[in-house]
Tab-separated table of C-alpha atoms in Angstrom:
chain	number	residue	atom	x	y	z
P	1	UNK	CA	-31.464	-252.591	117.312
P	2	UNK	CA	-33.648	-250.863	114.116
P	3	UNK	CA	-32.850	-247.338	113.312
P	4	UNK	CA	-35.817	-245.493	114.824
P	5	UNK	CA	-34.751	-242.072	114.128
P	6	UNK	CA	-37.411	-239.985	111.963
P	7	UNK	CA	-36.652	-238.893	108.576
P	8	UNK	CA	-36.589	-234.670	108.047
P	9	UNK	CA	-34.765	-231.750	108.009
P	10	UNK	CA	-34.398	-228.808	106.053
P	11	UNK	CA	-35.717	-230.321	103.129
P	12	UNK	CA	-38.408	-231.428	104.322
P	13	UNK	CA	-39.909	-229.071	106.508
P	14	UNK	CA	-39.861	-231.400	109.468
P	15	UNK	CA	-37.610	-232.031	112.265
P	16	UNK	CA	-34.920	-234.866	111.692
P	17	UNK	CA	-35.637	-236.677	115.363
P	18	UNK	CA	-33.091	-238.370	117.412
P	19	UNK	CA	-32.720	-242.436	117.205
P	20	UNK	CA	-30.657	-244.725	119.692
P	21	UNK	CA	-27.647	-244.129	117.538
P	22	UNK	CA	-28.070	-240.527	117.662
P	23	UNK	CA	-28.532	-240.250	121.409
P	24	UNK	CA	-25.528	-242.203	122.402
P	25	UNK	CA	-23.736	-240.110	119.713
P	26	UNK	CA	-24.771	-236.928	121.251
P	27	UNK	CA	-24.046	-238.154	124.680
P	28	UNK	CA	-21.005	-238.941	124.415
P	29	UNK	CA	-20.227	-236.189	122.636
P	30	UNK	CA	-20.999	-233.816	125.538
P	31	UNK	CA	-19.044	-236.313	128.213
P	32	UNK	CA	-23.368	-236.900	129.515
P	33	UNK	CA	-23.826	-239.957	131.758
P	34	UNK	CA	-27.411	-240.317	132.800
P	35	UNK	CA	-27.684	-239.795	136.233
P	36	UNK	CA	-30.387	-241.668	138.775
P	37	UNK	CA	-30.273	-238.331	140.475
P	38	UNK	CA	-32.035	-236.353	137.928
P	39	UNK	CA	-33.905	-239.323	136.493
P	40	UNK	CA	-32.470	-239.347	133.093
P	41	UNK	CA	-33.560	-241.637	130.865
P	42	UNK	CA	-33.668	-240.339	127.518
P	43	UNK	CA	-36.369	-241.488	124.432
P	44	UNK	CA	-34.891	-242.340	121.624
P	45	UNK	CA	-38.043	-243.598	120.003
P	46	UNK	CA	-39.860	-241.431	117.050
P	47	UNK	CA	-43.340	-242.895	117.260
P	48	UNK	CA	-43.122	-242.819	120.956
P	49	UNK	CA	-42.455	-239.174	121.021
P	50	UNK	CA	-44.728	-238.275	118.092
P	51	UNK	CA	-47.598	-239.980	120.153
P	52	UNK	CA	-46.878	-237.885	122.991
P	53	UNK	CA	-47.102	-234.891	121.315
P	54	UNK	CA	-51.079	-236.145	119.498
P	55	UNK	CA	-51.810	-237.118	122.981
P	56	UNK	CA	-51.259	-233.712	124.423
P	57	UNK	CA	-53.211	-232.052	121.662
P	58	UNK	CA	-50.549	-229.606	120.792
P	59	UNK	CA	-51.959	-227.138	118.338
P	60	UNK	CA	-50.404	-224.846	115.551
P	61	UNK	CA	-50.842	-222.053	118.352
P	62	UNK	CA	-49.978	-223.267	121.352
P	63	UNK	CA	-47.074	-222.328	123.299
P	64	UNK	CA	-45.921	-225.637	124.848
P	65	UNK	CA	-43.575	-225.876	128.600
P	66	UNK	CA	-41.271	-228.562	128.152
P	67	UNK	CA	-40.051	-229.863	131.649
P	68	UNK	CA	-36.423	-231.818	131.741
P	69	UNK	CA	-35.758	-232.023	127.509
P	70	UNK	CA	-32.881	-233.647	128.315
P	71	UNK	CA	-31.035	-234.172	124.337
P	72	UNK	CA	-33.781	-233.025	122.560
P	73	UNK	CA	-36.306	-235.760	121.144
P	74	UNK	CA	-39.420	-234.803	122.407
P	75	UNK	CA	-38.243	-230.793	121.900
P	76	UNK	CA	-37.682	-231.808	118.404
P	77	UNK	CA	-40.913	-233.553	117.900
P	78	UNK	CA	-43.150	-230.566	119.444
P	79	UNK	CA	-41.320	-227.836	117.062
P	80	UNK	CA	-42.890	-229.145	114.599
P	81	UNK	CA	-46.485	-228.691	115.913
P	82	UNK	CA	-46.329	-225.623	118.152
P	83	UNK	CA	-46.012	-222.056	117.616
P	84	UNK	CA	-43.405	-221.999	120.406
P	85	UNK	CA	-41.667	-224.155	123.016
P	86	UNK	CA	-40.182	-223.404	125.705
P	87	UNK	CA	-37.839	-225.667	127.742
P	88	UNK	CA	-37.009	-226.075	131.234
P	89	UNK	CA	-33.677	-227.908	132.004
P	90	UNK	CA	-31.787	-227.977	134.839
P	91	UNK	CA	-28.523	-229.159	133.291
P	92	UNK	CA	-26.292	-226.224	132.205
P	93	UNK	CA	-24.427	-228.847	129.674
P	94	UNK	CA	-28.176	-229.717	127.560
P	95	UNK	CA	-29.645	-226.332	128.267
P	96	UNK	CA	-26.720	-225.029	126.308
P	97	UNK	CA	-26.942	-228.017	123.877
P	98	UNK	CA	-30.520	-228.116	123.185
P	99	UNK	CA	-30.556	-224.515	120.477
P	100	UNK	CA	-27.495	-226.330	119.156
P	101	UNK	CA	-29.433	-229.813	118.517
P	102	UNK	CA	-32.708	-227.533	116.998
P	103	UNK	CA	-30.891	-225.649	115.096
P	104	UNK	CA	-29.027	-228.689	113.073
P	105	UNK	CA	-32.004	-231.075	113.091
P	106	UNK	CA	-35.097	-228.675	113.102
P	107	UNK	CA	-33.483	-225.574	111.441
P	108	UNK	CA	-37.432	-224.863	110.136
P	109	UNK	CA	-38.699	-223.980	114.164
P	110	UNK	CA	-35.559	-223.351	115.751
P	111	UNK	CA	-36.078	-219.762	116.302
P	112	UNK	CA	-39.447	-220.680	117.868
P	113	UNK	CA	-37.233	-222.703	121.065
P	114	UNK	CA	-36.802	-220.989	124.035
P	115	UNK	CA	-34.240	-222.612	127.001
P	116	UNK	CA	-34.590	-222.032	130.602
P	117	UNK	CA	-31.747	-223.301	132.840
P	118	UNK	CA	-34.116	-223.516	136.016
P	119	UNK	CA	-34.889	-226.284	138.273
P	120	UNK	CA	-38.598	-226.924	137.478
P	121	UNK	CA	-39.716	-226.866	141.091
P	122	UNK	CA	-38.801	-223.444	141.656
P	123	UNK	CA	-39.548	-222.024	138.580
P	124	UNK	CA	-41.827	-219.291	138.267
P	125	UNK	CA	-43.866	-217.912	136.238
P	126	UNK	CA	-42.402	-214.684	135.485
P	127	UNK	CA	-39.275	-216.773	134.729
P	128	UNK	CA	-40.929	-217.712	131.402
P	129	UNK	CA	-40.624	-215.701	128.197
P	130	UNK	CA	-44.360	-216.432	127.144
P	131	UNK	CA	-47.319	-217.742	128.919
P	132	UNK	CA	-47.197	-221.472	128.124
P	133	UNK	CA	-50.151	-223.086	127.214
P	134	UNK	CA	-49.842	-226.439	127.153
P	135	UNK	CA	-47.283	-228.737	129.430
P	136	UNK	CA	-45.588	-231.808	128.245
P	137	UNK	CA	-43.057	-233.443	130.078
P	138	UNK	CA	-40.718	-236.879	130.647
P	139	UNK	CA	-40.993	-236.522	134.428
P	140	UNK	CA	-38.720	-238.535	136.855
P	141	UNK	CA	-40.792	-240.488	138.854
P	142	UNK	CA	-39.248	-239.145	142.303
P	143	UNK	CA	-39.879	-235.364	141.704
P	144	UNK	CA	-43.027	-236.319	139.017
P	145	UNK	CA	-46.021	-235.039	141.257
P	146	UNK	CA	-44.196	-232.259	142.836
P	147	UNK	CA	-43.461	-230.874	139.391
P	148	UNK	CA	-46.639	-231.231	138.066
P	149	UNK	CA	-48.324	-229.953	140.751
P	150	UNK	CA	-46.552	-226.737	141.174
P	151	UNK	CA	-46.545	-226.057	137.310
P	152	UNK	CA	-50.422	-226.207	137.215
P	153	UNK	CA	-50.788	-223.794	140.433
P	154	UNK	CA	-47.656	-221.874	139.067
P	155	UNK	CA	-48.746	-221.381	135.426
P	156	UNK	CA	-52.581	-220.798	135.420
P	157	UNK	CA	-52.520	-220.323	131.529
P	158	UNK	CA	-51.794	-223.744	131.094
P	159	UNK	CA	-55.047	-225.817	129.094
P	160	UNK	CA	-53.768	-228.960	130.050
P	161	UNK	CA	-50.942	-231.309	130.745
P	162	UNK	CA	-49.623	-234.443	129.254
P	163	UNK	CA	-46.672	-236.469	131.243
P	164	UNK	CA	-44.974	-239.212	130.977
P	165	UNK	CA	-44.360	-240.878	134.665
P	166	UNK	CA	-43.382	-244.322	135.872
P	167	UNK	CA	-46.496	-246.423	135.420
P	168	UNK	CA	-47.072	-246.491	139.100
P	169	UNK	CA	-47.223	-242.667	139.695
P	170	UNK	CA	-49.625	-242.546	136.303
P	171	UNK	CA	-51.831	-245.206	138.441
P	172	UNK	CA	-52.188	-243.305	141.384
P	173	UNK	CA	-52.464	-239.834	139.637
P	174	UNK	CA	-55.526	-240.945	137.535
P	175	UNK	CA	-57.036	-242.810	140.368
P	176	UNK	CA	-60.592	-242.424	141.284
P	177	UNK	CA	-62.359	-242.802	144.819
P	178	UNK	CA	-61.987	-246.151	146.318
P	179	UNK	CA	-59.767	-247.396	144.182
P	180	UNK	CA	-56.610	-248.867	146.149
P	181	UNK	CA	-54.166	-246.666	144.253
P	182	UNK	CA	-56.445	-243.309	145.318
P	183	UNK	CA	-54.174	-240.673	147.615
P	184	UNK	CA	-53.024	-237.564	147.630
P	185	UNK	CA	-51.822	-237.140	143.966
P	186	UNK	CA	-54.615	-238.155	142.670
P	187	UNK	CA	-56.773	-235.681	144.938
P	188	UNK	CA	-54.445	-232.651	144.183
P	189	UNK	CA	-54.234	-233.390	140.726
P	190	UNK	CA	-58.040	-233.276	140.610
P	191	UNK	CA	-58.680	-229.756	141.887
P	192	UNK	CA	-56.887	-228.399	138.654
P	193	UNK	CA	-59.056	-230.373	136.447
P	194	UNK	CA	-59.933	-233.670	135.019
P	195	UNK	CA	-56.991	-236.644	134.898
P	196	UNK	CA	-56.781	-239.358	133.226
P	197	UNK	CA	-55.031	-242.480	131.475
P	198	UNK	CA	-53.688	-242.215	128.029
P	199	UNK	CA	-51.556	-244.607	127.363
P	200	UNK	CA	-48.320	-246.817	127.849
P	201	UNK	CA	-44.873	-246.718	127.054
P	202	UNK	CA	-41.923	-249.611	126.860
P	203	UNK	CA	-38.914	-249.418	128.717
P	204	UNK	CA	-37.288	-249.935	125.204
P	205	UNK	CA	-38.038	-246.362	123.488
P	206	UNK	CA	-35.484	-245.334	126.470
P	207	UNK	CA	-31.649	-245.210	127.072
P	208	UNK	CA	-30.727	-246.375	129.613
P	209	UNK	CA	-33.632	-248.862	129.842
P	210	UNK	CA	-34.979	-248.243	132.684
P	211	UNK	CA	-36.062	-250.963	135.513
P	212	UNK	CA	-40.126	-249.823	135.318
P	213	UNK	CA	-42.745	-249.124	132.750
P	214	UNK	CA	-43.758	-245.635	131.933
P	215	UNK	CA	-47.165	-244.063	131.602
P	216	UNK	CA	-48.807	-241.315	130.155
P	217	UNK	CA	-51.139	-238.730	132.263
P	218	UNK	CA	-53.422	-236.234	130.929
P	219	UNK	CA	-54.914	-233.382	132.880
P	220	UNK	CA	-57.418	-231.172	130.837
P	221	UNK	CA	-58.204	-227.625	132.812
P	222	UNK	CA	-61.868	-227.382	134.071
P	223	UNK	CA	-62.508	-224.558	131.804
P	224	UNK	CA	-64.276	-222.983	134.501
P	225	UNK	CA	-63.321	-223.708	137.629
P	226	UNK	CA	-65.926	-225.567	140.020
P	227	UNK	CA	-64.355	-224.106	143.426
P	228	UNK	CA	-61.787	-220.946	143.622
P	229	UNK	CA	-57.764	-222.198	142.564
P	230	UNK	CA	-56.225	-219.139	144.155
P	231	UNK	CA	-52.895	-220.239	146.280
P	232	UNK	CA	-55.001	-218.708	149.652
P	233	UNK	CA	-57.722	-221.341	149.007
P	234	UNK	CA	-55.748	-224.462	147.718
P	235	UNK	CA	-53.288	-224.485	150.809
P	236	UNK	CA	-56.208	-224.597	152.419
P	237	UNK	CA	-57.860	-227.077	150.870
P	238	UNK	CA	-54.425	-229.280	150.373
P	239	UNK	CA	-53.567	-229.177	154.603
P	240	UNK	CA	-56.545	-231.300	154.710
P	241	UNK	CA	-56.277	-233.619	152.244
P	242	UNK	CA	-52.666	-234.379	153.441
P	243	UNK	CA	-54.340	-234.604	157.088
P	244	UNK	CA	-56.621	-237.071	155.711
P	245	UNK	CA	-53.855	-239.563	154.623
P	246	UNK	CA	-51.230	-238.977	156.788
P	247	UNK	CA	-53.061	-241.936	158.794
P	248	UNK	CA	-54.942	-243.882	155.627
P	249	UNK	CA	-56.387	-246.642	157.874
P	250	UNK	CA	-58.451	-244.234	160.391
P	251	UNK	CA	-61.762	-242.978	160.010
P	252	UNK	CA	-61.703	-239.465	158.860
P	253	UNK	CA	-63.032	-238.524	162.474
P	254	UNK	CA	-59.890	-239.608	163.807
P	255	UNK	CA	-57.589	-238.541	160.899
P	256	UNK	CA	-58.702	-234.765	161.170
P	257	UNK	CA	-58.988	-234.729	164.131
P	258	UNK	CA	-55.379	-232.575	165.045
P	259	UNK	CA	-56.500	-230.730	161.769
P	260	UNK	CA	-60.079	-229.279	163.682
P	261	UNK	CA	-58.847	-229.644	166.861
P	262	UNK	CA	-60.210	-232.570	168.375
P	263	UNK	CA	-62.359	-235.024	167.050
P	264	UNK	CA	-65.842	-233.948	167.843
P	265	UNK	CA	-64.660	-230.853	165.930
P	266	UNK	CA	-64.008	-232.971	162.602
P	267	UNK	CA	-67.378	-235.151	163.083
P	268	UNK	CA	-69.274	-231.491	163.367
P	269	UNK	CA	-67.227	-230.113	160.280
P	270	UNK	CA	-67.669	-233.690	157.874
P	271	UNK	CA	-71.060	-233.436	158.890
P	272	UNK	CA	-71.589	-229.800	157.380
P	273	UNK	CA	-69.461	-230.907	154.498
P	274	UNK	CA	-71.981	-234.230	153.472
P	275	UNK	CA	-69.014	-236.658	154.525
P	276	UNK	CA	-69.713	-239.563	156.859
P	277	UNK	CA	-67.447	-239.346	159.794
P	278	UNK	CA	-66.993	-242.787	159.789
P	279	UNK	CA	-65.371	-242.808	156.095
P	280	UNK	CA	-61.478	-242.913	155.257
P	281	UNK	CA	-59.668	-240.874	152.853
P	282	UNK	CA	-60.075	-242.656	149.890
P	283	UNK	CA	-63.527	-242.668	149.536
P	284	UNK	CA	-63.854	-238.629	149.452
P	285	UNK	CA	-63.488	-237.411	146.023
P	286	UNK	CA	-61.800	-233.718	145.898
P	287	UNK	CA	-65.343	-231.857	145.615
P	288	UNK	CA	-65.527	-233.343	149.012
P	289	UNK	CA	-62.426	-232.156	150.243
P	290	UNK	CA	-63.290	-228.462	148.907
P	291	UNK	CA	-66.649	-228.946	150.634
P	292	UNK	CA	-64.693	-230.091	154.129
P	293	UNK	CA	-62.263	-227.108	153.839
P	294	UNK	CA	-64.935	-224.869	153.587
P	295	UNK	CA	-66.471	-225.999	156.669
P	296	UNK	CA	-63.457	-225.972	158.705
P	297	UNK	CA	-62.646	-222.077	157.306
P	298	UNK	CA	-64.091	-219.291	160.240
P	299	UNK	CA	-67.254	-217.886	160.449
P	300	UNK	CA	-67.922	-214.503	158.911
P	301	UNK	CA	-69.308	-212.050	161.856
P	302	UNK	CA	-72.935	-211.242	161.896
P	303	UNK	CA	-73.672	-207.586	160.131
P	304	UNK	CA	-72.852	-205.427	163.419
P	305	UNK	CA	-71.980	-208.042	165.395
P	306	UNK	CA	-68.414	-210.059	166.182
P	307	UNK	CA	-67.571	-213.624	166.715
P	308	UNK	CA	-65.863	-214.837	170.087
């Protein structure tokens, strides 16, 4: 297998980046056998991970959130283009690594790494030195949507997001109506802000290879918001879209109906929300489902007056 390590260091002003060599090296090293558990499979590939980091649009002042660095290679690759990164692992033997690995192979932006020993789903935001701006992550496809979707509710300075899932969860994340991959990820993921494809990756840039084919998501911020994001409003909003396909093949009538409480209750509120009764989930994009939660929410009392 070809050296695909990247050239740098100290003399060069750029990060030396980890190769296959390197990785098994440094795995060993610390007695670390990738686990299915945590999902660890670890890049070992320099264009790969310097492709991730153009994708993303890291700029010279952006403070990135790094979920899951694992040994280090995409860490390495985004010191070099941020102001800051910080990293959440939930490892205690690479969060203690990962300042030792910077400081050796990126001794330039070392000071600029912050680690977090946290389990990304819980983290919160006052758990992080800075407020990130950016989010790049290897995500394990059976915690991937959870932990993006908490991270974008939980860190509201965030721009945008760039993530690298198994293929399958990239499909149905970027998914638009009435396309057969279409759900619930892809709705949630869509009231945060626009998602999207960008790009591929090979089961060879990993180790261990892997049995599935990665993909890369991008989710850019609406810069201003088209409905309120507020945690009050998107719980709201997010009962209903789960209600919606917790029984895909059923009309929406009949799918909300335990949601309004009975189903001449959902035709009355999909009615005042522009949605034909007789629809299914996947053909409501998530204005609609904003729109649908707003019908369901109670009346305000007339000035004076009170509802029964």
């Amino acid at each position: 297998m070809p050296d695909t390590s990247d050239e740098g260091g100290a003399a060069t002003g750029r990060a030396a980046l980890l190769g296959p060599a390197e990785v098994r090296v440094l795995a060993e090293r610390l007695g670390v056998r990738p686990t299915k558990t945590l999902g660890q499979n670890f890049v070992h590939d320099a264009n790969t991970v310097r492709r991730i980091v153009e994708k993303a649009d890291v700029r010279a002042d952006d403070t990135v959130l790094e979920v899951g660095p694992g040994l280090g290679s995409l860490t390495l690759a985004l010191l070099d283009a941020a102001a800051a990164v910080v990293a959440v692992e939930i490892d205690p033997v690479l969060a203690r690594q990962l300042p030792a690995t910077a400081a050796e192979r990126a001794p330039h932006a070392a000071g600029r790494l912050t680690v977090v020993e946290a389990d990304a789903l819980r983290v919160r935001r006052e758990d992080l030195p800075a407020a990130p701006t950016v989010l790049v992550a290897n995500l394990p496809y059976n915690i991937a949507v959870p932990v993006l979707l908490h991270l974008l509710a939980e860190v509201p300075s965030l721009r945008g997001a760039l993530v690298m899932v198994q293929e399958e969860v990239a499909d149905r994340l970027a998914a638009g109506p009435g396309s057969r991959t279409y759900g619930v990820p892809s709705v949630k993921a869509g009231f945060f802000g626009t998602v999207r494809r960008a790009g591929s990756v090979g089961r060879a840039v990993f180790w261990p290879v892997p049995k599935v084919e990665s993909g890369l998501v991008r989710i850019d911020r609406y810069a201003a918001a088209p409905w309120p994001t507020d945690e009050t409003h998107r719980r709201v909003v997010f009962e209903v879209v789960d209600a919606a396909f917790a029984q895909r093949r059923k009309t929406l009538r009949a799918a909300l109906a335990g949601w309004a409480g009975g189903a001449a209750e959902a035709e009355r509120r999909l009615r005042a929300a522009g949605i034909d009764p007789s629809a299914r989930g996947e053909r409501i994009d998530t204005a609609g489902f904003v729109r649908l939660a707003a019908a369901g929410a109670p009346r305000a009392p007339e000035p004076g007056g009170t509802l029964d």
